[in-house]
Amino acid sequence: MLEFENKRLELIEKIEEFIRRKQYAALRDLLCLFEAADIAPLMDGLSEEDLPLLFRLLPKELAAAVFVELDSDVQELLIQGFSNTELKEVLDELYLDDAVDIVEEMPANVVKRILMHSDPDMRKSINEILKYPEDSAGSIMTTEFVDLKASMTVEDAFKRIRRTGPDKETINICYVIDDNRHLIGLVSLRTLLLTEEDAIIGDIMETNLVSVSTLDDQEYTARTLSKYDFLALPVVDTENRLVGIVTVDDAMDVLQEEVTEDIEKMAAILPSDKPYLKTDILEMFKSRIPWLLLLMISATFTGQIISRFENALAAATILTAYIPMLMDTGGNAGSQSAVTVIRGISLNEIVFRDILRVIWKEIRVSLLCGLTLASANFLKLIFIDQMLFHNPAVTPTVALVVCSTLVVTVFSAKVVGCSLPLLAKRAGFDPAVMASPIITTIVDAISLSIYFSFASAILHVGG
């Protein structure tokens, strides 16, 4: 993979050279050496004029697989240039869940054209899946699976798999249903292959089932699939009727989207579904400015605290030099705890009832970290700032103020950092929004208040 990435620009130049010389047979042979996921990035690097030509050179099945891997804007560009016949050929090769993903990303006029040229059964299935709420299991499932009856023999099952399997997304797992389509079991292809042909499906199927509902959250669905190491997970309706399956490739996409969204929220950016280089400046501005405005306003509290202790700063100006260190250390300590807890919440390893256990653990960690940082800082202040740089303002008393503040700041930061995400989750908010920016602002206010309070008490300067 890394080798392919390093050669990407070289390959794009080679493709452009083939197109320029009209060596289409050689270009087709070159492209057929790669997987669809490798061809898509190559097409992203080509001009709009070369894209349709390159796509038409690909074999039909490979072209459909590449189409799924392309970004939505490239897909739209190709669809606009397709003839009706070409569009139908591509749609006929797509799996249902991939077709649904494409429809969800396209503008209304393109969706209308896609549905117009889709197979009637696919069109019906697409419309059914689009009815489910966004981010639900129903919205990412596919209805292309193999179902069997418990009364079938293994021989009958193989006949059905051979007849219907070519159009299904996976045949590794077959689902057993009753006459009302209730899910009652499953059987793997491995089990079928290793069982006598006259064996009854109901006797060899697994009945200890794990399934999700159509309305379950897609992230929960993806994590359930990951937890049990399944290749596919059955999706049932409220009456336990089998309506679809979620496959591992769709689950991986969901987890990637959710992780990206959490990272953006923790960085105080409104989530975006577009790649960085394909997001225009105005969109990036809109995603960043709300949080920046909020954090700027909240930072005025820090300014108010500093203004309140002007006398302390005037009496001991050396205190000013250590404000950035204390604020940064507190913010970093709080962010460490917040990110760790948010990750635990995302993986369902931590729930609200664990809050006291989490706080107690972070208290012990904070004391160890705080005392270690304070000790290192005290030695630095005495041996470097005072002795080496001969700074007379750095006295043992000043060092005591700074280091005492450091311990209490780290303690406060970690308690705030671990508790706020859990409280946010309990209140129905996304815990990710309680990460670095908000926690840093709160911790800054706490650390400055502690700092100047200690200065007033120990150095006897006015507050």
Short mmCIF file of C-alpha atoms in Angstrom, two decimals:
data_model
loop_
_atom_site.label_atom_id
_atom_site.label_comp_id
_atom_site.label_asym_id
_atom_site.label_seq_id
_atom_site.Cartn_x
_atom_site.Cartn_y
_atom_site.Cartn_z
CA MET A 1 0.00 0.00 0.00
CA LEU A 2 2.76 2.43 0.95
CA GLU A 3 4.63 1.55 -2.24
CA PHE A 4 1.50 2.29 -4.27
CA GLU A 5 1.05 5.68 -2.58
CA ASN A 6 4.63 6.60 -3.39
CA LYS A 7 4.06 5.72 -7.04
CA ARG A 8 0.69 7.45 -7.35
CA LEU A 9 1.94 10.64 -9.05
CA GLU A 10 4.18 8.61 -11.32
CA LEU A 11 1.22 6.42 -12.34
CA ILE A 12 -1.00 9.43 -13.01
CA GLU A 13 1.67 10.87 -15.33
CA LYS A 14 1.92 7.51 -17.06
CA ILE A 15 -1.86 7.35 -17.54
CA GLU A 16 -1.93 10.87 -18.97
CA GLU A 17 0.88 9.91 -21.34
CA PHE A 18 -1.06 6.84 -22.56
CA ILE A 19 -4.15 9.01 -23.12
CA ARG A 20 -2.12 11.63 -24.97
CA ARG A 21 -0.69 8.95 -27.28
CA LYS A 22 -4.09 7.17 -27.53
CA GLN A 23 -2.55 3.90 -26.34
CA TYR A 24 -5.84 2.73 -24.86
CA ALA A 25 -5.13 -1.02 -24.90
CA ALA A 26 -1.91 -0.53 -22.92
CA LEU A 27 -3.75 1.78 -20.51
CA ARG A 28 -6.49 -0.79 -19.96
CA ASP A 29 -3.90 -3.51 -19.27
CA LEU A 30 -2.15 -1.23 -16.79
CA LEU A 31 -5.32 -0.41 -14.87
CA CYS A 32 -6.39 -4.05 -14.68
CA LEU A 33 -3.28 -4.75 -12.60
CA PHE A 34 -4.74 -2.79 -9.68
CA GLU A 35 -7.65 -3.17 -7.30
CA ALA A 36 -10.63 -0.82 -7.46
CA ALA A 37 -9.55 0.93 -4.24
CA ASP A 38 -6.19 1.73 -5.89
CA ILE A 39 -7.65 2.92 -9.20
CA ALA A 40 -10.02 5.42 -7.57
CA PRO A 41 -7.22 7.68 -6.21
CA LEU A 42 -5.64 7.66 -9.67
CA MET A 43 -8.87 8.89 -11.23
CA ASP A 44 -9.16 11.63 -8.61
CA GLY A 45 -5.89 13.04 -9.90
CA LEU A 46 -7.00 13.27 -13.54
CA SER A 47 -8.66 16.13 -15.40
CA GLU A 48 -12.43 16.20 -15.95
CA GLU A 49 -11.88 15.53 -19.66
CA ASP A 50 -9.87 12.34 -19.05
CA LEU A 51 -12.12 10.83 -16.37
CA PRO A 52 -14.96 9.49 -18.58
CA LEU A 53 -12.50 8.04 -21.08
CA LEU A 54 -10.57 6.22 -18.37
CA PHE A 55 -13.76 4.89 -16.80
CA ARG A 56 -15.06 3.53 -20.13
CA LEU A 57 -11.81 1.59 -20.64
CA LEU A 58 -12.38 -0.48 -17.50
CA PRO A 59 -14.10 -3.90 -17.63
CA LYS A 60 -17.74 -3.66 -16.53
CA GLU A 61 -17.39 -5.26 -13.08
CA LEU A 62 -14.18 -3.40 -12.28
CA ALA A 63 -15.73 -0.12 -13.45
CA ALA A 64 -18.64 -0.57 -11.00
CA ALA A 65 -16.26 -1.38 -8.15
CA VAL A 66 -14.16 1.71 -8.94
CA PHE A 67 -17.28 3.86 -9.14
CA VAL A 68 -18.19 2.94 -5.54
CA GLU A 69 -14.74 4.01 -4.32
CA LEU A 70 -14.82 7.45 -5.97
CA ASP A 71 -15.69 10.66 -4.12
CA SER A 72 -19.27 11.85 -4.56
CA ASP A 73 -18.31 14.86 -6.70
CA VAL A 74 -16.43 12.60 -9.14
CA GLN A 75 -19.36 10.17 -9.20
CA GLU A 76 -21.72 13.03 -10.02
CA LEU A 77 -19.42 14.22 -12.80
CA LEU A 78 -19.35 10.74 -14.36
CA ILE A 79 -23.12 10.24 -14.06
CA GLN A 80 -23.72 13.56 -15.81
CA GLY A 81 -21.59 12.27 -18.70
CA PHE A 82 -23.05 8.75 -18.86
CA SER A 83 -25.49 7.73 -21.52
CA ASN A 84 -28.63 6.01 -20.21
CA THR A 85 -27.22 2.64 -21.27
CA GLU A 86 -23.91 3.24 -19.48
CA LEU A 87 -25.69 4.36 -16.31
CA LYS A 88 -27.89 1.26 -16.29
CA GLU A 89 -24.85 -0.99 -16.79
CA VAL A 90 -23.11 0.55 -13.79
CA LEU A 91 -26.23 0.41 -11.61
CA ASP A 92 -26.83 -3.25 -12.49
CA GLU A 93 -23.36 -4.11 -11.15
CA LEU A 94 -23.76 -2.26 -7.85
CA TYR A 95 -24.74 -3.86 -4.57
CA LEU A 96 -27.81 -2.33 -2.99
CA ASP A 97 -26.06 -0.68 -0.03
CA ASP A 98 -23.55 0.95 -2.37
CA ALA A 99 -26.37 2.25 -4.57
CA VAL A 100 -28.11 3.71 -1.50
CA ASP A 101 -24.89 5.46 -0.41
CA ILE A 102 -24.55 7.02 -3.86
CA VAL A 103 -28.18 8.17 -3.93
CA GLU A 104 -27.80 9.81 -0.51
CA GLU A 105 -24.86 11.90 -1.76
CA MET A 106 -26.33 13.04 -5.08
CA PRO A 107 -28.45 16.13 -5.85
CA ALA A 108 -32.15 15.62 -6.63
CA ASN A 109 -31.82 15.73 -10.44
CA VAL A 110 -29.12 13.02 -10.41
CA VAL A 111 -31.11 10.86 -7.94
CA LYS A 112 -34.13 11.05 -10.22
CA ARG A 113 -32.07 9.83 -13.15
CA ILE A 114 -30.49 7.01 -11.09
CA LEU A 115 -33.87 5.75 -9.90
CA MET A 116 -35.31 6.03 -13.41
CA HIS A 117 -32.68 3.64 -14.80
CA SER A 118 -32.45 1.27 -11.85
CA ASP A 119 -33.89 -2.22 -11.90
CA PRO A 120 -37.46 -2.11 -10.45
CA ASP A 121 -36.51 -4.37 -7.54
CA MET A 122 -33.46 -2.26 -6.74
CA ARG A 123 -35.50 0.94 -7.00
CA LYS A 124 -38.04 -0.46 -4.55
CA SER A 125 -35.31 -1.55 -2.13
CA ILE A 126 -33.53 1.81 -2.35
CA ASN A 127 -36.75 3.64 -1.52
CA GLU A 128 -37.39 1.33 1.44
CA ILE A 129 -33.91 1.84 2.91
CA LEU A 130 -34.09 5.61 2.42
CA LYS A 131 -37.15 5.65 4.70
CA TYR A 132 -35.05 4.66 7.71
CA PRO A 133 -33.61 7.44 9.90
CA GLU A 134 -30.16 8.68 9.03
CA ASP A 135 -27.41 7.00 11.08
CA SER A 136 -29.64 4.00 11.88
CA ALA A 137 -28.83 0.35 11.17
CA GLY A 138 -31.61 0.31 8.57
CA SER A 139 -29.95 3.10 6.60
CA ILE A 140 -26.68 1.15 6.13
CA MET A 141 -28.03 -2.38 5.66
CA THR A 142 -28.42 -4.32 2.44
CA THR A 143 -31.29 -6.63 1.56
CA GLU A 144 -29.03 -8.79 -0.60
CA PHE A 145 -28.53 -11.90 1.54
CA VAL A 146 -29.28 -15.63 1.30
CA ASP A 147 -32.20 -16.92 3.37
CA LEU A 148 -33.05 -20.57 3.96
CA LYS A 149 -35.90 -22.52 5.56
CA ALA A 150 -35.34 -24.81 8.54
CA SER A 151 -37.05 -27.68 6.72
CA MET A 152 -34.55 -27.62 3.82
CA THR A 153 -31.84 -30.22 3.44
CA VAL A 154 -28.24 -29.22 2.89
CA GLU A 155 -28.64 -30.26 -0.75
CA ASP A 156 -31.66 -27.94 -1.10
CA ALA A 157 -29.66 -25.13 0.54
CA PHE A 158 -26.84 -25.46 -1.99
CA LYS A 159 -29.34 -25.36 -4.86
CA ARG A 160 -30.78 -22.13 -3.47
CA ILE A 161 -27.33 -20.61 -2.91
CA ARG A 162 -26.30 -21.42 -6.49
CA ARG A 163 -29.52 -19.93 -7.85
CA THR A 164 -29.61 -16.72 -5.81
CA GLY A 165 -26.03 -16.30 -4.59
CA PRO A 166 -24.51 -14.46 -7.58
CA ASP A 167 -26.66 -11.40 -6.81
CA LYS A 168 -26.00 -11.40 -3.08
CA GLU A 169 -23.37 -9.33 -1.28
CA THR A 170 -22.21 -12.31 0.79
CA ILE A 171 -22.98 -16.03 0.93
CA ASN A 172 -20.59 -16.93 3.74
CA ILE A 173 -23.46 -16.80 6.22
CA CYS A 174 -27.01 -17.88 5.35
CA TYR A 175 -29.94 -16.86 7.54
CA VAL A 176 -32.73 -19.27 8.48
CA ILE A 177 -36.26 -17.86 8.58
CA ASP A 178 -39.75 -19.28 9.14
CA ASP A 179 -42.80 -18.80 6.95
CA ASN A 180 -43.37 -15.30 8.40
CA ARG A 181 -39.73 -14.30 7.81
CA HIS A 182 -38.89 -14.36 11.52
CA LEU A 183 -35.17 -14.92 12.08
CA ILE A 184 -34.72 -18.28 13.82
CA GLY A 185 -31.11 -19.22 13.07
CA LEU A 186 -28.08 -19.03 10.82
CA VAL A 187 -25.71 -21.46 9.17
CA SER A 188 -22.27 -20.84 7.71
CA LEU A 189 -21.13 -22.02 4.30
CA ARG A 190 -18.35 -23.92 6.08
CA THR A 191 -20.93 -25.86 8.11
CA LEU A 192 -22.90 -26.67 4.95
CA LEU A 193 -19.79 -27.93 3.15
CA LEU A 194 -18.81 -30.21 6.03
CA THR A 195 -22.30 -31.67 6.56
CA GLU A 196 -23.99 -34.55 4.77
CA GLU A 197 -26.33 -33.49 1.95
CA ASP A 198 -29.41 -35.11 3.51
CA ALA A 199 -28.98 -33.28 6.85
CA ILE A 200 -31.78 -30.88 7.82
CA ILE A 201 -30.92 -27.18 8.15
CA GLY A 202 -32.97 -26.91 11.36
CA ASP A 203 -30.74 -29.54 12.98
CA ILE A 204 -27.41 -27.88 12.15
CA MET A 205 -28.23 -24.18 12.37
CA GLU A 206 -27.03 -21.94 15.19
CA THR A 207 -29.87 -20.51 17.28
CA ASN A 208 -27.80 -18.36 19.66
CA LEU A 209 -28.22 -15.24 17.55
CA VAL A 210 -26.91 -11.69 17.77
CA SER A 211 -28.92 -9.16 15.78
CA VAL A 212 -29.76 -5.46 15.72
CA SER A 213 -32.95 -3.54 15.08
CA THR A 214 -33.49 -1.34 12.04
CA LEU A 215 -33.70 1.69 14.34
CA ASP A 216 -30.52 0.96 16.33
CA ASP A 217 -27.73 3.52 15.99
CA GLN A 218 -25.27 2.75 13.19
CA GLU A 219 -22.25 3.21 15.47
CA TYR A 220 -23.72 0.73 17.97
CA THR A 221 -24.34 -1.66 15.07
CA ALA A 222 -20.78 -1.33 13.80
CA ARG A 223 -19.30 -1.86 17.27
CA THR A 224 -21.52 -4.91 17.82
CA LEU A 225 -20.27 -6.42 14.57
CA SER A 226 -16.69 -5.66 15.61
CA LYS A 227 -17.19 -7.04 19.12
CA TYR A 228 -18.24 -10.47 17.86
CA ASP A 229 -15.86 -10.51 14.85
CA PHE A 230 -18.74 -11.14 12.45
CA LEU A 231 -18.53 -10.61 8.71
CA ALA A 232 -22.21 -9.63 8.66
CA LEU A 233 -24.89 -8.85 11.23
CA PRO A 234 -28.61 -9.53 10.72
CA VAL A 235 -31.03 -6.61 10.97
CA VAL A 236 -34.57 -7.29 12.14
CA ASP A 237 -37.68 -5.14 12.46
CA THR A 238 -39.77 -4.66 15.61
CA GLU A 239 -41.44 -8.07 15.06
CA ASN A 240 -38.10 -9.90 14.67
CA ARG A 241 -38.55 -10.32 10.92
CA LEU A 242 -35.30 -10.41 8.97
CA VAL A 243 -35.12 -7.37 6.69
CA GLY A 244 -31.40 -7.03 5.92
CA ILE A 245 -27.79 -7.44 6.98
CA VAL A 246 -24.95 -5.03 7.73
CA THR A 247 -21.63 -6.18 6.29
CA VAL A 248 -18.18 -5.58 7.75
CA ASP A 249 -17.10 -3.15 4.99
CA ASP A 250 -20.01 -0.82 5.79
CA ALA A 251 -19.27 -1.12 9.52
CA MET A 252 -15.67 -0.05 8.93
CA ASP A 253 -16.86 3.00 7.01
CA VAL A 254 -19.21 3.92 9.86
CA LEU A 255 -16.48 3.60 12.50
CA GLN A 256 -14.12 5.72 10.40
CA GLU A 257 -16.78 8.42 10.02
CA GLU A 258 -17.59 8.39 13.74
CA VAL A 259 -13.93 8.59 14.78
CA THR A 260 -13.33 11.46 12.34
CA GLU A 261 -16.40 13.26 13.67
CA ASP A 262 -15.24 12.85 17.29
CA ILE A 263 -11.76 14.14 16.44
CA GLU A 264 -13.24 17.20 14.74
CA LYS A 265 -15.52 17.91 17.70
CA MET A 266 -12.64 17.53 20.16
CA ALA A 267 -10.69 20.04 18.09
CA ALA A 268 -13.60 22.51 18.23
CA ILE A 269 -14.58 22.07 14.57
CA LEU A 270 -18.08 21.37 13.30
CA PRO A 271 -17.99 17.94 11.59
CA SER A 272 -17.68 17.79 7.80
CA ASP A 273 -18.06 14.79 5.50
CA LYS A 274 -15.69 16.13 2.83
CA PRO A 275 -11.93 15.50 2.52
CA TYR A 276 -9.72 18.42 3.52
CA LEU A 277 -8.47 19.27 0.02
CA LYS A 278 -12.02 19.15 -1.40
CA THR A 279 -13.56 21.40 1.25
CA ASP A 280 -13.82 24.99 0.07
CA ILE A 281 -12.63 27.91 2.18
CA LEU A 282 -16.12 29.17 3.05
CA GLU A 283 -17.17 25.75 4.37
CA MET A 284 -14.04 25.51 6.51
CA PHE A 285 -14.68 29.02 7.82
CA LYS A 286 -18.26 28.11 8.78
CA SER A 287 -17.13 24.93 10.54
CA ARG A 288 -14.49 26.68 12.64
CA ILE A 289 -15.73 30.18 13.46
CA PRO A 290 -18.64 29.29 15.81
CA TRP A 291 -16.38 27.50 18.27
CA LEU A 292 -13.65 30.12 17.96
CA LEU A 293 -16.16 32.84 18.82
CA LEU A 294 -17.49 30.86 21.77
CA LEU A 295 -14.03 30.10 23.11
CA MET A 296 -12.91 33.70 22.64
CA ILE A 297 -15.87 34.92 24.67
CA SER A 298 -15.33 32.29 27.36
CA ALA A 299 -11.64 33.26 27.58
CA THR A 300 -12.72 36.69 28.84
CA PHE A 301 -13.30 35.04 32.22
CA THR A 302 -9.56 34.34 32.33
CA GLY A 303 -8.88 37.99 31.61
CA GLN A 304 -11.24 39.01 34.40
CA ILE A 305 -9.34 36.85 36.88
CA ILE A 306 -6.00 38.36 35.87
CA SER A 307 -7.47 41.87 36.18
CA ARG A 308 -8.75 41.07 39.65
CA PHE A 309 -5.25 40.17 40.81
CA GLU A 310 -3.43 43.15 39.27
CA ASN A 311 -2.01 44.09 42.67
CA ALA A 312 -0.51 40.63 43.12
CA LEU A 313 1.14 40.82 39.70
CA ALA A 314 2.42 44.34 40.38
CA ALA A 315 3.95 43.28 43.70
CA ALA A 316 5.56 40.13 42.30
CA THR A 317 5.96 40.49 38.54
CA ILE A 318 7.86 37.18 38.35
CA LEU A 319 4.48 35.46 38.79
CA THR A 320 3.54 36.52 35.26
CA ALA A 321 6.33 34.41 33.75
CA TYR A 322 4.77 31.16 34.97
CA ILE A 323 1.16 31.78 33.92
CA PRO A 324 1.57 30.17 30.44
CA MET A 325 3.24 27.07 31.91
CA LEU A 326 0.49 26.57 34.49
CA MET A 327 -2.31 27.13 31.99
CA ASP A 328 -0.77 24.84 29.38
CA THR A 329 -0.05 22.08 31.88
CA GLY A 330 -3.57 22.26 33.26
CA GLY A 331 -5.10 22.20 29.78
CA ASN A 332 -2.96 19.25 28.73
CA ALA A 333 -3.76 17.30 31.90
CA GLY A 334 -7.47 17.89 31.46
CA SER A 335 -7.38 16.92 27.80
CA GLN A 336 -5.60 13.65 28.60
CA SER A 337 -8.36 12.61 30.99
CA ALA A 338 -11.15 13.83 28.72
CA VAL A 339 -9.89 12.02 25.62
CA THR A 340 -9.35 8.79 27.57
CA VAL A 341 -12.85 8.89 29.04
CA ILE A 342 -14.50 9.88 25.73
CA ARG A 343 -12.80 6.93 24.06
CA GLY A 344 -14.05 4.64 26.83
CA ILE A 345 -17.59 5.98 26.41
CA SER A 346 -17.42 5.42 22.63
CA LEU A 347 -16.37 1.80 23.15
CA ASN A 348 -19.05 1.28 25.83
CA GLU A 349 -16.31 0.55 28.36
CA ILE A 350 -17.44 3.41 30.62
CA VAL A 351 -21.01 4.40 31.56
CA PHE A 352 -22.35 7.10 33.85
CA ARG A 353 -22.63 4.82 36.87
CA ASP A 354 -18.85 4.42 36.73
CA ILE A 355 -18.30 8.14 37.35
CA LEU A 356 -17.13 7.75 40.98
CA ARG A 357 -14.70 4.97 40.02
CA VAL A 358 -13.38 7.12 37.16
CA ILE A 359 -12.95 10.19 39.38
CA TRP A 360 -11.20 8.17 42.10
CA LYS A 361 -8.79 6.70 39.55
CA GLU A 362 -8.05 10.11 38.03
CA ILE A 363 -7.50 11.60 41.50
CA ARG A 364 -4.73 9.09 42.18
CA VAL A 365 -3.23 9.59 38.73
CA SER A 366 -3.40 13.37 39.15
CA LEU A 367 -1.55 13.27 42.47
CA LEU A 368 1.25 11.17 40.99
CA CYS A 369 1.49 13.40 37.91
CA GLY A 370 1.17 16.62 39.90
CA LEU A 371 3.81 15.73 42.48
CA THR A 372 6.22 14.56 39.76
CA LEU A 373 5.73 17.75 37.73
CA ALA A 374 6.01 19.93 40.84
CA SER A 375 9.23 18.25 41.94
CA ALA A 376 10.79 18.60 38.50
CA ASN A 377 9.65 22.22 38.28
CA PHE A 378 10.98 23.07 41.76
CA LEU A 379 14.43 21.75 40.84
CA LYS A 380 14.29 23.68 37.58
CA LEU A 381 13.34 26.94 39.34
CA ILE A 382 16.04 26.65 41.99
CA PHE A 383 18.97 25.20 40.03
CA ILE A 384 18.37 26.75 36.60
CA ASP A 385 16.33 29.95 37.01
CA GLN A 386 17.89 31.05 40.31
CA MET A 387 21.43 29.60 40.33
CA LEU A 388 22.31 29.27 36.66
CA PHE A 389 20.54 32.38 35.31
CA HIS A 390 20.97 34.33 38.57
CA ASN A 391 17.37 35.54 38.69
CA PRO A 392 16.95 37.07 42.17
CA ALA A 393 13.16 37.20 41.84
CA VAL A 394 12.97 33.40 41.86
CA THR A 395 13.02 32.62 45.55
CA PRO A 396 12.17 29.35 47.29
CA THR A 397 8.85 30.95 48.29
CA VAL A 398 8.00 31.79 44.67
CA ALA A 399 8.95 28.25 43.71
CA LEU A 400 6.65 26.95 46.44
CA VAL A 401 3.74 29.02 45.07
CA VAL A 402 4.30 27.84 41.51
CA CYS A 403 4.75 24.17 42.42
CA SER A 404 1.82 24.09 44.86
CA THR A 405 -0.37 25.61 42.16
CA LEU A 406 0.88 23.00 39.70
CA VAL A 407 -0.21 20.12 41.94
CA VAL A 408 -3.67 21.56 42.56
CA THR A 409 -4.08 22.55 38.89
CA VAL A 410 -3.29 19.05 37.61
CA PHE A 411 -5.63 17.59 40.25
CA SER A 412 -8.48 19.92 39.26
CA ALA A 413 -7.86 19.49 35.54
CA LYS A 414 -8.04 15.71 35.65
CA VAL A 415 -11.16 15.66 37.79
CA VAL A 416 -12.88 18.15 35.48
CA GLY A 417 -11.57 16.37 32.37
CA CYS A 418 -12.88 12.95 33.40
CA SER A 419 -16.25 14.04 34.78
CA LEU A 420 -17.49 16.53 32.16
CA PRO A 421 -17.79 13.99 29.28
CA LEU A 422 -19.76 11.61 31.51
CA LEU A 423 -22.05 14.41 32.67
CA ALA A 424 -22.52 15.50 29.05
CA LYS A 425 -23.42 11.95 28.04
CA ARG A 426 -25.88 11.74 30.92
CA ALA A 427 -27.51 15.01 29.82
CA GLY A 428 -27.89 13.74 26.25
CA PHE A 429 -25.02 15.68 24.66
CA ASP A 430 -22.13 14.34 22.62
CA PRO A 431 -19.22 13.79 25.05
CA ALA A 432 -16.73 14.76 22.34
CA VAL A 433 -17.74 18.42 22.58
CA MET A 434 -16.49 18.41 26.17
CA ALA A 435 -12.92 17.70 25.13
CA SER A 436 -9.95 19.98 24.84
CA PRO A 437 -11.38 23.50 24.14
CA ILE A 438 -14.08 23.68 26.81
CA ILE A 439 -12.09 21.83 29.44
CA THR A 440 -9.02 23.97 28.78
CA THR A 441 -11.06 27.15 29.28
CA ILE A 442 -12.47 25.88 32.58
CA VAL A 443 -9.10 24.65 33.81
CA ASP A 444 -7.41 27.94 32.88
CA ALA A 445 -9.86 29.83 35.07
CA ILE A 446 -9.36 27.37 37.94
CA SER A 447 -5.56 27.37 37.71
CA LEU A 448 -5.30 31.18 37.67
CA SER A 449 -7.65 31.50 40.64
CA ILE A 450 -5.59 28.97 42.58
CA TYR A 451 -2.31 30.59 41.52
CA PHE A 452 -3.19 34.07 42.67
CA SER A 453 -4.88 32.81 45.82
CA PHE A 454 -1.70 30.96 46.79
CA ALA A 455 0.37 34.03 45.88
CA SER A 456 -1.79 36.23 48.09
CA ALA A 457 -1.59 33.78 51.01
CA ILE A 458 2.09 32.78 50.82
CA LEU A 459 3.75 35.90 49.37
CA HIS A 460 1.38 38.25 51.22
CA VAL A 461 0.67 40.32 48.10
CA GLY A 462 -2.64 42.05 47.58
CA GLY A 463 -5.56 40.43 45.75
#
